Amino acid sequence: MKRLLTIVAIASLLAGTFSRPVEARTVIYPAENARPVVANRPDKNPSIREQIAHTARGDIAYYRFGKGSPIVLQTGYRATLSEWDATFLASLARRHEVIVFDNRGIGRSEPDASAFTARDMADDLDALISTLKLRNVTVLGWSMGGAVAAQLALDHPANVQRIVLMSAP
């Protein structure tokens, strides 16, 4: 009986918790927390055009800008090349030739997207690096792109000098 009373008491508490009305309100952040405007966003510069690399694994859409050692940015799951932060891109482009691209089945990249693995995406990335004739490449993998960058380093070590994993699994 004591056990039943305990269960009833807990159920009553939970019922009260779940039956309370939910309150939603708008939050306005002060301007000092806003992202700064980047006047010279590299991938929006009219002199820089989206290009298509005709790789052995299919067409891959990409942007290439900046000067210095090459760094290829591998996006996360279903992200497009335009989702990279403008301030981050501008900062990288000061010292690196930056290559941002869309994965298979995203944007204007056309490789078969019906079913694929991180290994398939690493092979696509390897094909892009080879097609663009990049040497001493750094690959930065963001989120799922980190798994792709790691797979690239395992399967194609000759085509990558270093990998950087950002919020990667």
PDB file of C-alpha atoms in Angstrom:
ATOM      1  CA  MET A   1       0.000   0.000   0.000  1.00  0.00           C
ATOM      2  CA  LYS A   2       2.852   2.336   0.888  1.00  0.00           C
ATOM      3  CA  ARG A   3       4.404   1.657  -2.515  1.00  0.00           C
ATOM      4  CA  LEU A   4       1.117   2.468  -4.267  1.00  0.00           C
ATOM      5  CA  LEU A   5       0.836   5.784  -2.388  1.00  0.00           C
ATOM      6  CA  THR A   6       4.402   6.663  -3.430  1.00  0.00           C
ATOM      7  CA  ILE A   7       3.610   5.911  -7.072  1.00  0.00           C
ATOM      8  CA  VAL A   8       0.404   7.991  -6.901  1.00  0.00           C
ATOM      9  CA  ALA A   9       2.325  10.896  -5.323  1.00  0.00           C
ATOM     10  CA  ILE A  10       5.022  10.788  -8.024  1.00  0.00           C
ATOM     11  CA  ALA A  11       2.390  10.533 -10.763  1.00  0.00           C
ATOM     12  CA  SER A  12       0.561  13.551  -9.316  1.00  0.00           C
ATOM     13  CA  LEU A  13       3.763  15.588  -9.292  1.00  0.00           C
ATOM     14  CA  LEU A  14       4.587  14.624 -12.874  1.00  0.00           C
ATOM     15  CA  ALA A  15       1.049  15.348 -14.044  1.00  0.00           C
ATOM     16  CA  GLY A  16       1.279  18.821 -12.520  1.00  0.00           C
ATOM     17  CA  THR A  17       4.627  19.389 -14.221  1.00  0.00           C
ATOM     18  CA  PHE A  18       3.388  18.341 -17.651  1.00  0.00           C
ATOM     19  CA  SER A  19       0.055  20.142 -17.455  1.00  0.00           C
ATOM     20  CA  ARG A  20       1.513  23.593 -16.791  1.00  0.00           C
ATOM     21  CA  PRO A  21       1.160  26.026 -19.696  1.00  0.00           C
ATOM     22  CA  VAL A  22       4.300  26.680 -21.715  1.00  0.00           C
ATOM     23  CA  GLU A  23       5.471  30.261 -21.992  1.00  0.00           C
ATOM     24  CA  ALA A  24       7.278  31.472 -25.091  1.00  0.00           C
ATOM     25  CA  ARG A  25       8.778  34.900 -25.487  1.00  0.00           C
ATOM     26  CA  THR A  26      10.954  36.757 -27.940  1.00  0.00           C
ATOM     27  CA  VAL A  27      14.570  37.294 -26.913  1.00  0.00           C
ATOM     28  CA  ILE A  28      16.388  40.293 -28.339  1.00  0.00           C
ATOM     29  CA  TYR A  29      20.154  40.284 -28.086  1.00  0.00           C
ATOM     30  CA  PRO A  30      22.120  43.528 -27.865  1.00  0.00           C
ATOM     31  CA  ALA A  31      23.966  44.663 -30.992  1.00  0.00           C
ATOM     32  CA  GLU A  32      27.414  43.976 -29.507  1.00  0.00           C
ATOM     33  CA  ASN A  33      26.688  40.220 -29.716  1.00  0.00           C
ATOM     34  CA  ALA A  34      25.751  40.377 -33.391  1.00  0.00           C
ATOM     35  CA  ARG A  35      28.113  38.962 -36.015  1.00  0.00           C
ATOM     36  CA  PRO A  36      30.102  41.734 -37.711  1.00  0.00           C
ATOM     37  CA  VAL A  37      29.303  42.560 -41.308  1.00  0.00           C
ATOM     38  CA  VAL A  38      32.016  41.479 -43.711  1.00  0.00           C
ATOM     39  CA  ALA A  39      32.133  43.932 -46.587  1.00  0.00           C
ATOM     40  CA  ASN A  40      34.398  41.736 -48.685  1.00  0.00           C
ATOM     41  CA  ARG A  41      32.827  38.311 -48.257  1.00  0.00           C
ATOM     42  CA  PRO A  42      35.115  36.240 -50.514  1.00  0.00           C
ATOM     43  CA  ASP A  43      32.475  33.927 -51.950  1.00  0.00           C
ATOM     44  CA  LYS A  44      30.229  36.925 -52.796  1.00  0.00           C
ATOM     45  CA  ASN A  45      32.905  38.876 -54.647  1.00  0.00           C
ATOM     46  CA  PRO A  46      31.609  39.394 -58.224  1.00  0.00           C
ATOM     47  CA  SER A  47      35.057  38.620 -59.654  1.00  0.00           C
ATOM     48  CA  ILE A  48      34.964  35.173 -58.031  1.00  0.00           C
ATOM     49  CA  ARG A  49      32.612  32.816 -59.800  1.00  0.00           C
ATOM     50  CA  GLU A  50      31.303  29.435 -58.817  1.00  0.00           C
ATOM     51  CA  GLN A  51      33.134  26.861 -60.883  1.00  0.00           C
ATOM     52  CA  ILE A  52      32.499  23.238 -61.735  1.00  0.00           C
ATOM     53  CA  ALA A  53      35.244  20.643 -61.396  1.00  0.00           C
ATOM     54  CA  HIS A  54      34.638  17.761 -63.807  1.00  0.00           C
ATOM     55  CA  THR A  55      36.101  14.975 -61.658  1.00  0.00           C
ATOM     56  CA  ALA A  56      36.282  11.254 -62.350  1.00  0.00           C
ATOM     57  CA  ARG A  57      33.471  10.872 -59.785  1.00  0.00           C
ATOM     58  CA  GLY A  58      31.178  13.553 -61.251  1.00  0.00           C
ATOM     59  CA  ASP A  59      30.798  17.316 -61.279  1.00  0.00           C
ATOM     60  CA  ILE A  60      31.551  19.226 -58.080  1.00  0.00           C
ATOM     61  CA  ALA A  61      30.629  22.906 -57.644  1.00  0.00           C
ATOM     62  CA  TYR A  62      33.207  25.006 -55.816  1.00  0.00           C
ATOM     63  CA  TYR A  63      34.602  28.467 -55.106  1.00  0.00           C
ATOM     64  CA  ARG A  64      38.335  29.173 -54.969  1.00  0.00           C
ATOM     65  CA  PHE A  65      39.772  32.408 -53.548  1.00  0.00           C
ATOM     66  CA  GLY A  66      42.613  33.828 -51.469  1.00  0.00           C
ATOM     67  CA  LYS A  67      46.360  33.341 -51.727  1.00  0.00           C
ATOM     68  CA  GLY A  68      48.695  30.983 -49.920  1.00  0.00           C
ATOM     69  CA  SER A  69      48.722  27.321 -49.004  1.00  0.00           C
ATOM     70  CA  PRO A  70      45.546  25.476 -50.074  1.00  0.00           C
ATOM     71  CA  ILE A  71      42.861  24.687 -47.518  1.00  0.00           C
ATOM     72  CA  VAL A  72      39.767  22.736 -48.561  1.00  0.00           C
ATOM     73  CA  LEU A  73      36.675  23.124 -46.381  1.00  0.00           C
ATOM     74  CA  GLN A  74      34.519  19.990 -46.065  1.00  0.00           C
ATOM     75  CA  THR A  75      30.990  20.834 -44.884  1.00  0.00           C
ATOM     76  CA  GLY A  76      28.751  18.910 -42.544  1.00  0.00           C
ATOM     77  CA  TYR A  77      25.721  16.833 -43.457  1.00  0.00           C
ATOM     78  CA  ARG A  78      23.506  18.449 -46.104  1.00  0.00           C
ATOM     79  CA  ALA A  79      25.222  21.842 -45.626  1.00  0.00           C
ATOM     80  CA  THR A  80      26.000  23.989 -48.648  1.00  0.00           C
ATOM     81  CA  LEU A  81      29.194  25.883 -49.365  1.00  0.00           C
ATOM     82  CA  SER A  82      27.350  29.145 -48.609  1.00  0.00           C
ATOM     83  CA  GLU A  83      26.893  28.159 -44.947  1.00  0.00           C
ATOM     84  CA  TRP A  84      30.497  28.909 -44.025  1.00  0.00           C
ATOM     85  CA  ASP A  85      30.792  32.014 -41.840  1.00  0.00           C
ATOM     86  CA  ALA A  86      31.843  35.087 -43.847  1.00  0.00           C
ATOM     87  CA  THR A  87      34.280  36.350 -41.207  1.00  0.00           C
ATOM     88  CA  PHE A  88      35.895  32.923 -41.013  1.00  0.00           C
ATOM     89  CA  LEU A  89      36.279  32.714 -44.819  1.00  0.00           C
ATOM     90  CA  ALA A  90      37.741  36.219 -45.063  1.00  0.00           C
ATOM     91  CA  SER A  91      40.219  35.448 -42.283  1.00  0.00           C
ATOM     92  CA  LEU A  92      41.355  32.188 -43.926  1.00  0.00           C
ATOM     93  CA  ALA A  93      41.691  33.850 -47.341  1.00  0.00           C
ATOM     94  CA  ARG A  94      44.332  36.240 -45.992  1.00  0.00           C
ATOM     95  CA  ARG A  95      46.859  33.385 -45.735  1.00  0.00           C
ATOM     96  CA  HIS A  96      45.370  30.524 -47.708  1.00  0.00           C
ATOM     97  CA  GLU A  97      43.917  29.650 -51.054  1.00  0.00           C
ATOM     98  CA  VAL A  98      40.460  28.606 -49.843  1.00  0.00           C
ATOM     99  CA  ILE A  99      38.366  26.013 -51.675  1.00  0.00           C
ATOM    100  CA  VAL A 100      34.752  25.578 -50.541  1.00  0.00           C
ATOM    101  CA  PHE A 101      32.533  23.092 -52.343  1.00  0.00           C
ATOM    102  CA  ASP A 102      29.176  21.345 -52.279  1.00  0.00           C
ATOM    103  CA  ASN A 103      29.083  17.608 -51.556  1.00  0.00           C
ATOM    104  CA  ARG A 104      27.432  15.200 -53.969  1.00  0.00           C
ATOM    105  CA  GLY A 105      23.738  15.881 -54.401  1.00  0.00           C
ATOM    106  CA  ILE A 106      23.986  19.383 -52.852  1.00  0.00           C
ATOM    107  CA  GLY A 107      23.752  22.653 -54.788  1.00  0.00           C
ATOM    108  CA  ARG A 108      25.224  22.307 -58.268  1.00  0.00           C
ATOM    109  CA  SER A 109      27.330  19.248 -57.451  1.00  0.00           C
ATOM    110  CA  GLU A 110      25.945  16.293 -59.325  1.00  0.00           C
ATOM    111  CA  PRO A 111      27.450  12.966 -58.291  1.00  0.00           C
ATOM    112  CA  ASP A 112      24.871  10.280 -57.537  1.00  0.00           C
ATOM    113  CA  ALA A 113      23.318  11.056 -54.175  1.00  0.00           C
ATOM    114  CA  SER A 114      20.931   8.114 -53.809  1.00  0.00           C
ATOM    115  CA  ALA A 115      23.153   6.292 -51.293  1.00  0.00           C
ATOM    116  CA  PHE A 116      26.659   7.031 -50.113  1.00  0.00           C
ATOM    117  CA  THR A 117      29.035   6.686 -47.192  1.00  0.00           C
ATOM    118  CA  ALA A 118      31.775   8.792 -45.616  1.00  0.00           C
ATOM    119  CA  ARG A 119      34.202   6.755 -47.733  1.00  0.00           C
ATOM    120  CA  ASP A 120      32.306   7.764 -50.928  1.00  0.00           C
ATOM    121  CA  MET A 121      32.475  11.407 -49.867  1.00  0.00           C
ATOM    122  CA  ALA A 122      36.199  11.066 -49.072  1.00  0.00           C
ATOM    123  CA  ASP A 123      36.711   9.638 -52.564  1.00  0.00           C
ATOM    124  CA  ASP A 124      34.788  12.623 -54.001  1.00  0.00           C
ATOM    125  CA  LEU A 125      37.020  14.995 -52.003  1.00  0.00           C
ATOM    126  CA  ASP A 126      40.122  13.168 -53.219  1.00  0.00           C
ATOM    127  CA  ALA A 127      38.866  13.491 -56.808  1.00  0.00           C
ATOM    128  CA  LEU A 128      38.352  17.249 -56.324  1.00  0.00           C
ATOM    129  CA  ILE A 129      41.863  17.688 -54.871  1.00  0.00           C
ATOM    130  CA  SER A 130      43.344  15.696 -57.777  1.00  0.00           C
ATOM    131  CA  THR A 131      41.302  17.521 -60.441  1.00  0.00           C
ATOM    132  CA  LEU A 132      42.344  20.931 -59.065  1.00  0.00           C
ATOM    133  CA  LYS A 133      45.978  19.681 -58.866  1.00  0.00           C
ATOM    134  CA  LEU A 134      46.305  20.847 -55.251  1.00  0.00           C
ATOM    135  CA  ARG A 135      49.508  20.042 -53.339  1.00  0.00           C
ATOM    136  CA  ASN A 136      50.294  20.156 -49.598  1.00  0.00           C
ATOM    137  CA  VAL A 137      46.593  20.440 -48.804  1.00  0.00           C
ATOM    138  CA  THR A 138      44.997  21.083 -45.440  1.00  0.00           C
ATOM    139  CA  VAL A 139      41.443  19.740 -45.198  1.00  0.00           C
ATOM    140  CA  LEU A 140      39.181  21.240 -42.574  1.00  0.00           C
ATOM    141  CA  GLY A 141      36.200  19.026 -41.786  1.00  0.00           C
ATOM    142  CA  TRP A 142      33.208  20.545 -40.012  1.00  0.00           C
ATOM    143  CA  SER A 143      30.743  18.243 -38.214  1.00  0.00           C
ATOM    144  CA  MET A 144      30.162  15.173 -40.425  1.00  0.00           C
ATOM    145  CA  GLY A 145      32.827  16.661 -42.695  1.00  0.00           C
ATOM    146  CA  GLY A 146      35.300  15.745 -39.961  1.00  0.00           C
ATOM    147  CA  ALA A 147      34.518  12.059 -40.488  1.00  0.00           C
ATOM    148  CA  VAL A 148      35.016  12.584 -44.225  1.00  0.00           C
ATOM    149  CA  ALA A 149      38.355  14.360 -43.663  1.00  0.00           C
ATOM    150  CA  ALA A 150      39.537  11.547 -41.384  1.00  0.00           C
ATOM    151  CA  GLN A 151      38.500   8.948 -43.980  1.00  0.00           C
ATOM    152  CA  LEU A 152      40.376  10.919 -46.654  1.00  0.00           C
ATOM    153  CA  ALA A 153      43.532  10.869 -44.513  1.00  0.00           C
ATOM    154  CA  LEU A 154      43.197   7.094 -44.072  1.00  0.00           C
ATOM    155  CA  ASP A 155      42.390   6.218 -47.695  1.00  0.00           C
ATOM    156  CA  HIS A 156      44.353   8.881 -49.615  1.00  0.00           C
ATOM    157  CA  PRO A 157      47.237  10.036 -47.388  1.00  0.00           C
ATOM    158  CA  ALA A 158      49.307  11.245 -50.348  1.00  0.00           C
ATOM    159  CA  ASN A 159      46.704  13.910 -51.198  1.00  0.00           C
ATOM    160  CA  VAL A 160      46.436  15.541 -47.769  1.00  0.00           C
ATOM    161  CA  GLN A 161      49.157  17.089 -45.616  1.00  0.00           C
ATOM    162  CA  ARG A 162      46.995  17.722 -42.551  1.00  0.00           C
ATOM    163  CA  ILE A 163      43.412  17.617 -41.373  1.00  0.00           C
ATOM    164  CA  VAL A 164      41.639  19.933 -38.971  1.00  0.00           C
ATOM    165  CA  LEU A 165      38.510  18.623 -37.282  1.00  0.00           C
ATOM    166  CA  MET A 166      35.918  21.185 -36.199  1.00  0.00           C
ATOM    167  CA  SER A 167      32.927  20.007 -34.110  1.00  0.00           C
ATOM    168  CA  ALA A 168      33.511  16.547 -35.557  1.00  0.00           C
ATOM    169  CA  PRO A 169      32.218  13.201 -34.311  1.00  0.00           C
TER     170      PRO A 169
END
